[in-house]
Structures are given as structure tokens and as C-alpha cells.
Short mmCIF file of C-alpha atoms in Angstrom, two decimals:
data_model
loop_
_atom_site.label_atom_id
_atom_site.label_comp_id
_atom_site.label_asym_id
_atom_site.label_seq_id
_atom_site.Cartn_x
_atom_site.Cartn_y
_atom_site.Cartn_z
CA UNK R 2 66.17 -87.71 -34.17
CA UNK R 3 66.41 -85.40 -37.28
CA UNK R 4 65.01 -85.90 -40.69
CA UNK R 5 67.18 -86.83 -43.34
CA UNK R 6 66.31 -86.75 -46.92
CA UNK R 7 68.52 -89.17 -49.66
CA UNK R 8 68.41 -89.10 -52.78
CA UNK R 9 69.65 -91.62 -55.02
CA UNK R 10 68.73 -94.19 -52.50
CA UNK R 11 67.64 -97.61 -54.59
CA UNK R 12 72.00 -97.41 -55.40
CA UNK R 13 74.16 -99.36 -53.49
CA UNK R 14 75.44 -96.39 -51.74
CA UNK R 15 72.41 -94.77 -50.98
CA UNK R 16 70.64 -98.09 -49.55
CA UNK R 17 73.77 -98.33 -47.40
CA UNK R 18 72.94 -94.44 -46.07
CA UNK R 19 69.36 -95.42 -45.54
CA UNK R 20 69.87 -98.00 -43.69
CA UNK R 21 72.34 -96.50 -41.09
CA UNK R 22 69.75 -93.64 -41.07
CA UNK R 23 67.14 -96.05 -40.25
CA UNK R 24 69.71 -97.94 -37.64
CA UNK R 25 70.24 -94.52 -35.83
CA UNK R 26 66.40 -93.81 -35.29
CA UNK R 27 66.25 -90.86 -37.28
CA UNK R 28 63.25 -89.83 -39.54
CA UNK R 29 64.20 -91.00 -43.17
CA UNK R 30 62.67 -90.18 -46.80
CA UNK R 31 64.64 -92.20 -49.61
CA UNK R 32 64.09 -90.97 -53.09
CA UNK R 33 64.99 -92.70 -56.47
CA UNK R 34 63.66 -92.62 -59.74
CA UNK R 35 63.78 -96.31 -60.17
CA UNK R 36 60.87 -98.18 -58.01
CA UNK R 37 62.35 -101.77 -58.40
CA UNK R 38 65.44 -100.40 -56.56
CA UNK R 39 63.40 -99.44 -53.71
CA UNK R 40 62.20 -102.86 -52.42
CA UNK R 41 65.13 -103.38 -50.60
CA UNK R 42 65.12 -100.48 -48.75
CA UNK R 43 64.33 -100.99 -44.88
CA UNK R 44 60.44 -101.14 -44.07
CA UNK R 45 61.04 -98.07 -41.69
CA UNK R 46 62.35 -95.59 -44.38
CA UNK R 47 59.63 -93.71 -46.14
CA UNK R 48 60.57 -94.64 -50.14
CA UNK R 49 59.21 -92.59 -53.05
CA UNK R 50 59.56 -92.46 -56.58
CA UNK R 51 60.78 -89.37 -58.02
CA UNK R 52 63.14 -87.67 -60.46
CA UNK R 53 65.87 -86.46 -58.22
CA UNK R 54 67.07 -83.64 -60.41
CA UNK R 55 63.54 -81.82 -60.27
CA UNK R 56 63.16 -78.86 -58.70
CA UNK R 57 59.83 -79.13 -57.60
CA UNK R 58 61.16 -83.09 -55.92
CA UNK R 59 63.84 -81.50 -54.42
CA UNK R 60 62.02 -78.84 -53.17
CA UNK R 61 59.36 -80.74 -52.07
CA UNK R 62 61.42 -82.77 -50.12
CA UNK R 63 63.96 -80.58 -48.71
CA UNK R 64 60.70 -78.72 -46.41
CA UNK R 65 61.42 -79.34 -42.94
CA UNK R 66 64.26 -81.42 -43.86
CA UNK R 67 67.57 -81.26 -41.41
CA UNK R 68 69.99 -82.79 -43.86
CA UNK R 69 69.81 -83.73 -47.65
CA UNK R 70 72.24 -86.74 -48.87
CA UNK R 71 72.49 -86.72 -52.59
CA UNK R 72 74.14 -90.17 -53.31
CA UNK R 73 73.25 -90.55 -57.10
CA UNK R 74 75.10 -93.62 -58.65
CA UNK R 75 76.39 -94.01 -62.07
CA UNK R 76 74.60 -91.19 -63.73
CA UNK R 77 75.93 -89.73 -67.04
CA UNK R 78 77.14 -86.42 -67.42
CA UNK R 79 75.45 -83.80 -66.27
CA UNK R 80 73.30 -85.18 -63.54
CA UNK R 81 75.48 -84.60 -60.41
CA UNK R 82 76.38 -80.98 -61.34
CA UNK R 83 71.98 -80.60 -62.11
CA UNK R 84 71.34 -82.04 -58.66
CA UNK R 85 73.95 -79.70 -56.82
CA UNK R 86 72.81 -76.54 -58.75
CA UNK R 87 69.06 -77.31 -57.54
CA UNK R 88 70.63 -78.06 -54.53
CA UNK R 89 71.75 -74.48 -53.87
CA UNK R 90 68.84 -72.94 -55.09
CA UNK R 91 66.55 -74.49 -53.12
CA UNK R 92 68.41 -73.89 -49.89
CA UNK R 93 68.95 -70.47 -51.06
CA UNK R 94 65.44 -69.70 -51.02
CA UNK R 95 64.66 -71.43 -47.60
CA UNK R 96 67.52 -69.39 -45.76
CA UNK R 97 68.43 -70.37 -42.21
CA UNK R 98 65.04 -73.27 -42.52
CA UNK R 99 67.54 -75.01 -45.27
CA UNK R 100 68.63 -78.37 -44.84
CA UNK R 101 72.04 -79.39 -44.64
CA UNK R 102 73.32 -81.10 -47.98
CA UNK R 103 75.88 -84.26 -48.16
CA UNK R 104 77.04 -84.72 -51.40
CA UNK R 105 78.99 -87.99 -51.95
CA UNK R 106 81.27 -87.27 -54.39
CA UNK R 107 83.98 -89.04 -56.53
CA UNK R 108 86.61 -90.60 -55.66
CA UNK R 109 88.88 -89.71 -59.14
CA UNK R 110 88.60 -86.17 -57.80
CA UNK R 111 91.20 -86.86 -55.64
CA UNK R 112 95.35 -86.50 -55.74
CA UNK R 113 97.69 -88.81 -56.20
CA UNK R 114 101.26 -88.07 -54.36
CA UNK R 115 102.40 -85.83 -57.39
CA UNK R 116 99.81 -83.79 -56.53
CA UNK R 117 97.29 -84.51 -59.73
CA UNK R 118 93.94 -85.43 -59.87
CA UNK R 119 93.54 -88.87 -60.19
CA UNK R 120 90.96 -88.44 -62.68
CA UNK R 121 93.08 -86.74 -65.22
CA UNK R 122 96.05 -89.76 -65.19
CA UNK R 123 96.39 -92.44 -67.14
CA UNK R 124 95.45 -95.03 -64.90
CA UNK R 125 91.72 -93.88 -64.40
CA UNK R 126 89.11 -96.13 -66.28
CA UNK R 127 87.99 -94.55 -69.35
CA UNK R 128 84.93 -95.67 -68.81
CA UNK R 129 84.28 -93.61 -65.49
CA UNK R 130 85.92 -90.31 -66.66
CA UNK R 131 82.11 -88.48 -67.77
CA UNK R 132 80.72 -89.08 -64.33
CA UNK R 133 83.84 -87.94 -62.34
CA UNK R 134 84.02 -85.10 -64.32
CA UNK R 135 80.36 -84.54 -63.42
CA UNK R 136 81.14 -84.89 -60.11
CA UNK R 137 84.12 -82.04 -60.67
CA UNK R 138 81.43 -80.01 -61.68
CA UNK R 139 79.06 -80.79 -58.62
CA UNK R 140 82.03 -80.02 -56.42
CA UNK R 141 82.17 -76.27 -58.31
CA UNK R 142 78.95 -75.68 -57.72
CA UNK R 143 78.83 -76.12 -54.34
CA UNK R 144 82.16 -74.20 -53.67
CA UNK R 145 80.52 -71.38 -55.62
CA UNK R 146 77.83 -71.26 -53.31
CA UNK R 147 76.77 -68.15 -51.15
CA UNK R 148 74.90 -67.32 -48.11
CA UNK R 149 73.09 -69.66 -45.88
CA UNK R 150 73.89 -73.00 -48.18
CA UNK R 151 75.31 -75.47 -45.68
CA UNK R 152 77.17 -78.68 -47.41
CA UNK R 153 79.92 -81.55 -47.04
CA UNK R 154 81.57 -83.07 -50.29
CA UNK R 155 82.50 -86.49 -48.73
CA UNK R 156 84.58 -88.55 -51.31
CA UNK R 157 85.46 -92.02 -51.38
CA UNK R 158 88.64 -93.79 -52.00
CA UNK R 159 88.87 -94.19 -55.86
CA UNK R 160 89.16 -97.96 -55.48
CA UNK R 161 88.14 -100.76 -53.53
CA UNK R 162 85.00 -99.32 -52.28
CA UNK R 163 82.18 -101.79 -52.63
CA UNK R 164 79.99 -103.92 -50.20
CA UNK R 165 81.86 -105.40 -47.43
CA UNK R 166 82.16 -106.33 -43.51
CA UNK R 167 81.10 -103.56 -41.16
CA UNK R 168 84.17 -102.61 -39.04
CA UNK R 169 82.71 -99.66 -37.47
CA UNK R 170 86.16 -97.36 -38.04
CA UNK R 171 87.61 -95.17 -40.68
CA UNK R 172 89.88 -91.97 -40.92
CA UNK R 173 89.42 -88.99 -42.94
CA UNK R 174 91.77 -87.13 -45.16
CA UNK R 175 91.70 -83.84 -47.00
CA UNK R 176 92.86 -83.64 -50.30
CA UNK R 177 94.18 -87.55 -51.07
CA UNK R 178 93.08 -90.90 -50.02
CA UNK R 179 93.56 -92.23 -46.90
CA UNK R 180 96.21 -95.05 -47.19
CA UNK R 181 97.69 -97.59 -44.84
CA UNK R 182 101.54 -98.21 -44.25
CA UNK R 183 101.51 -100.21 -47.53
CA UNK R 184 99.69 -97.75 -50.23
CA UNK R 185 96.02 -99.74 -49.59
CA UNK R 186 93.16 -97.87 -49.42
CA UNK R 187 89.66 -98.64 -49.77
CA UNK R 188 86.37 -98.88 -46.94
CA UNK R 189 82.91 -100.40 -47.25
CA UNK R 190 79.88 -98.98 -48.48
CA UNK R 191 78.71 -99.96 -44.80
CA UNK R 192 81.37 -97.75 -43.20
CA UNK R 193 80.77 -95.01 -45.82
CA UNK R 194 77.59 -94.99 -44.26
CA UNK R 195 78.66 -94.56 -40.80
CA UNK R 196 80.95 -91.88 -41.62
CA UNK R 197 78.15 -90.23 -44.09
CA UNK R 198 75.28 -90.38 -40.86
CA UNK R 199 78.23 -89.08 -38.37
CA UNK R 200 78.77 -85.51 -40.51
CA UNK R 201 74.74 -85.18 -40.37
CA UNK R 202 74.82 -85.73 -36.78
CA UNK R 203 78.12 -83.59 -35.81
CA UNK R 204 79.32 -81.80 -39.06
CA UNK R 205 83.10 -81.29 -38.77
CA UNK R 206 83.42 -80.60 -42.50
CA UNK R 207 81.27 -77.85 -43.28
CA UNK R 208 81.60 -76.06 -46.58
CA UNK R 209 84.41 -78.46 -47.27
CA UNK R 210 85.52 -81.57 -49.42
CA UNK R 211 87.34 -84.49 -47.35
CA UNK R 212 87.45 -87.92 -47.99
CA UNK R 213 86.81 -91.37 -45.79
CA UNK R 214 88.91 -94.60 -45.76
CA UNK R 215 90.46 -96.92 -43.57
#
């Protein structure tokens, strides 16, 4: 059993995490700044309200901690990049006692088959540009970081990820979506979860951005 902080976890995502935390046995915080997202969270998970960018929350909470999820949903710019530069600090300063960090990224950050970041075509929503570019910065941060930092920058398809049936399968990828023999992509937010709880259990992408899909 290991102790797993996440933060952002009254979002979809991050209730998904907690709850295949929870399913797994292990010892689970959840932290979000909004209480009324909270009451859905299982009964077993410890919840508290807190601003997840603070650096004495963070701190706080990353104390005997064995891994850290940050799983902030729709946040405007520059929360993501805040959260992973408080991130690094605090693991930093706790050395080899620092908790692992999973940072679920975005899924824009990705390439298409020409090799460009989906974010930067023409095809990516407007709308969702700020946050993925947040993200981009997030990612930097964490790349930039030095000494005994230990983190994963798991990404998810950038479309049809959303609630759905639990299938209990997925494949990873490096640079651009995983895709079936038809161009599909896409995976659960309950299979997110089971691939998010399997790097904290056996990391095979440490210090390194991949992404999860069917």
C-alpha cells in the first residue's frame, strides 16, 4: 500500500484517479479547492479543501507522500505550469524522501503524422488553446528539472476521452496518440485511471512524457 496524494481531485479525472487509488487499497489524500466537488469522492479517500497551487498545501501534503498526481481540470492559464514549478521545489527540498509526481497532461501537446503539435493546427478548439499551452509550460518545467525530482507526464488522447465503460486495457505511445487500424483514438477516464495508478505502482516512464489510449 503506498500513499498517494491528488490534486485536482473533485474533476472528473481526478475522481476517476481516486477512486482506482481507493480500489487498489492504497492510502489516498484527494485535494481540491472546490468542497461541493468532493462529495462524490469515495468514503475511504481522505478529501480536503485546499488551494492546490500553494506552496505551503503542496508541501504539506507531499510529507511522507510516495506519489503526487496533479490532475487539475480546466484551469486558465497559468495554473498547470504554477502547480509543476511548486512541484519541483518542493521535491527539491525533500531529496531522496520526495514523492513521485504524475502530471496528467494535455492531450493537444501531442503530434499529428506531419509531425506538429496538435495544439498549434487549425483544427484545435480555440477555446482550449490557453490551457494546453499551460500545460506546454507544465511539461517545460518538469523537463527542466534537476536532481532527485522524480515525474511522469502522462497525456491523453486529444479527443474522445470522457466517462465511459471500464475495459481494463490500453497501450501507450510516445510522442502521438495511440490509434487503431482506422485513425480512432480515444480511452475512458476509468482506464486513464488504471493506467495513471499502474505508473505509481511500477513506473516505466520516469522523467518522461508518453501518452495512453486504446
Amino acid at each position: 500500500m503506498a500513499r498517494i496524494v491528488v490534486l485536482g481531485a473533485g474533476g472528473q479525472v481526478g475522481r476517476s484517479i481516486v477512486a482506482e487509488a481507493v480500489k487498489r487499497g492504497h492510502e489516498v489524500t484527494a485535494v481540491d479547492q472546490d468542497q461541493n466537488q468532493m462529495k462524490s469522492l469515495p468514503r475511504q479517500a481522505n478529501a480536503m479543501t485546499g488551494d492546490v497551487t500553494s506552496r505551503d498545501v503542496v508541501a504539506q501534503q507531499a510529507q511522507g507522500a510516495d506519489v503526487v498526481v496533479v490532475a487539475l481540470a480546466g484551469c486558465a492559464r497559468p495554473e498547470h505550469a504554477n502547480v509543476a514549478r511548486v512541484m519541483v521545489e518542493v521535491a527539491s527540498k525533500l531529496g531522496n524522501k520526495a514523492p513521485a509526481v504524475i502530471h496528467v497532461g494535455n492531450g493537444g501537446l501531442l503530434e499529428n503524422t506531419d509531425g506538429e503539435r496538435i495544439v498549434d493546427t487549425q483544427e484545435f478548439p480555440a477555446g482550449e488553446r490557453k490551457e494546453a499551452l499551460d500545460q506546454a509550460d507544465a511539461l517545460d518545467v518538469l523537463r527542466a528539472a534537476k536532481g532527485s525530482v522524480k515525474w511522469s507526464y502522462i497525456t491523453p488522447p486529444p479527443r474522445n476521452f470522457g466517462p465511459g465503460r471500464r475495459r481494463e486495457a490500453y497501450r501507450t505511445a510516445g510522442d502521438r496518440p495511440v490509434m487503431d487500424s482506422q485513425g480512432n483514438m480515444g480511452i475512458s477516464h476509468e482506464d486513464f485511471a488504471i493506467a495513471v495508478l499502474d505508473e505509481a505502482e511500477k513506473p516505466k516512464f520516469r522523467n518522461k512524457r508518453y501518452t495512453v489510449g486504446y
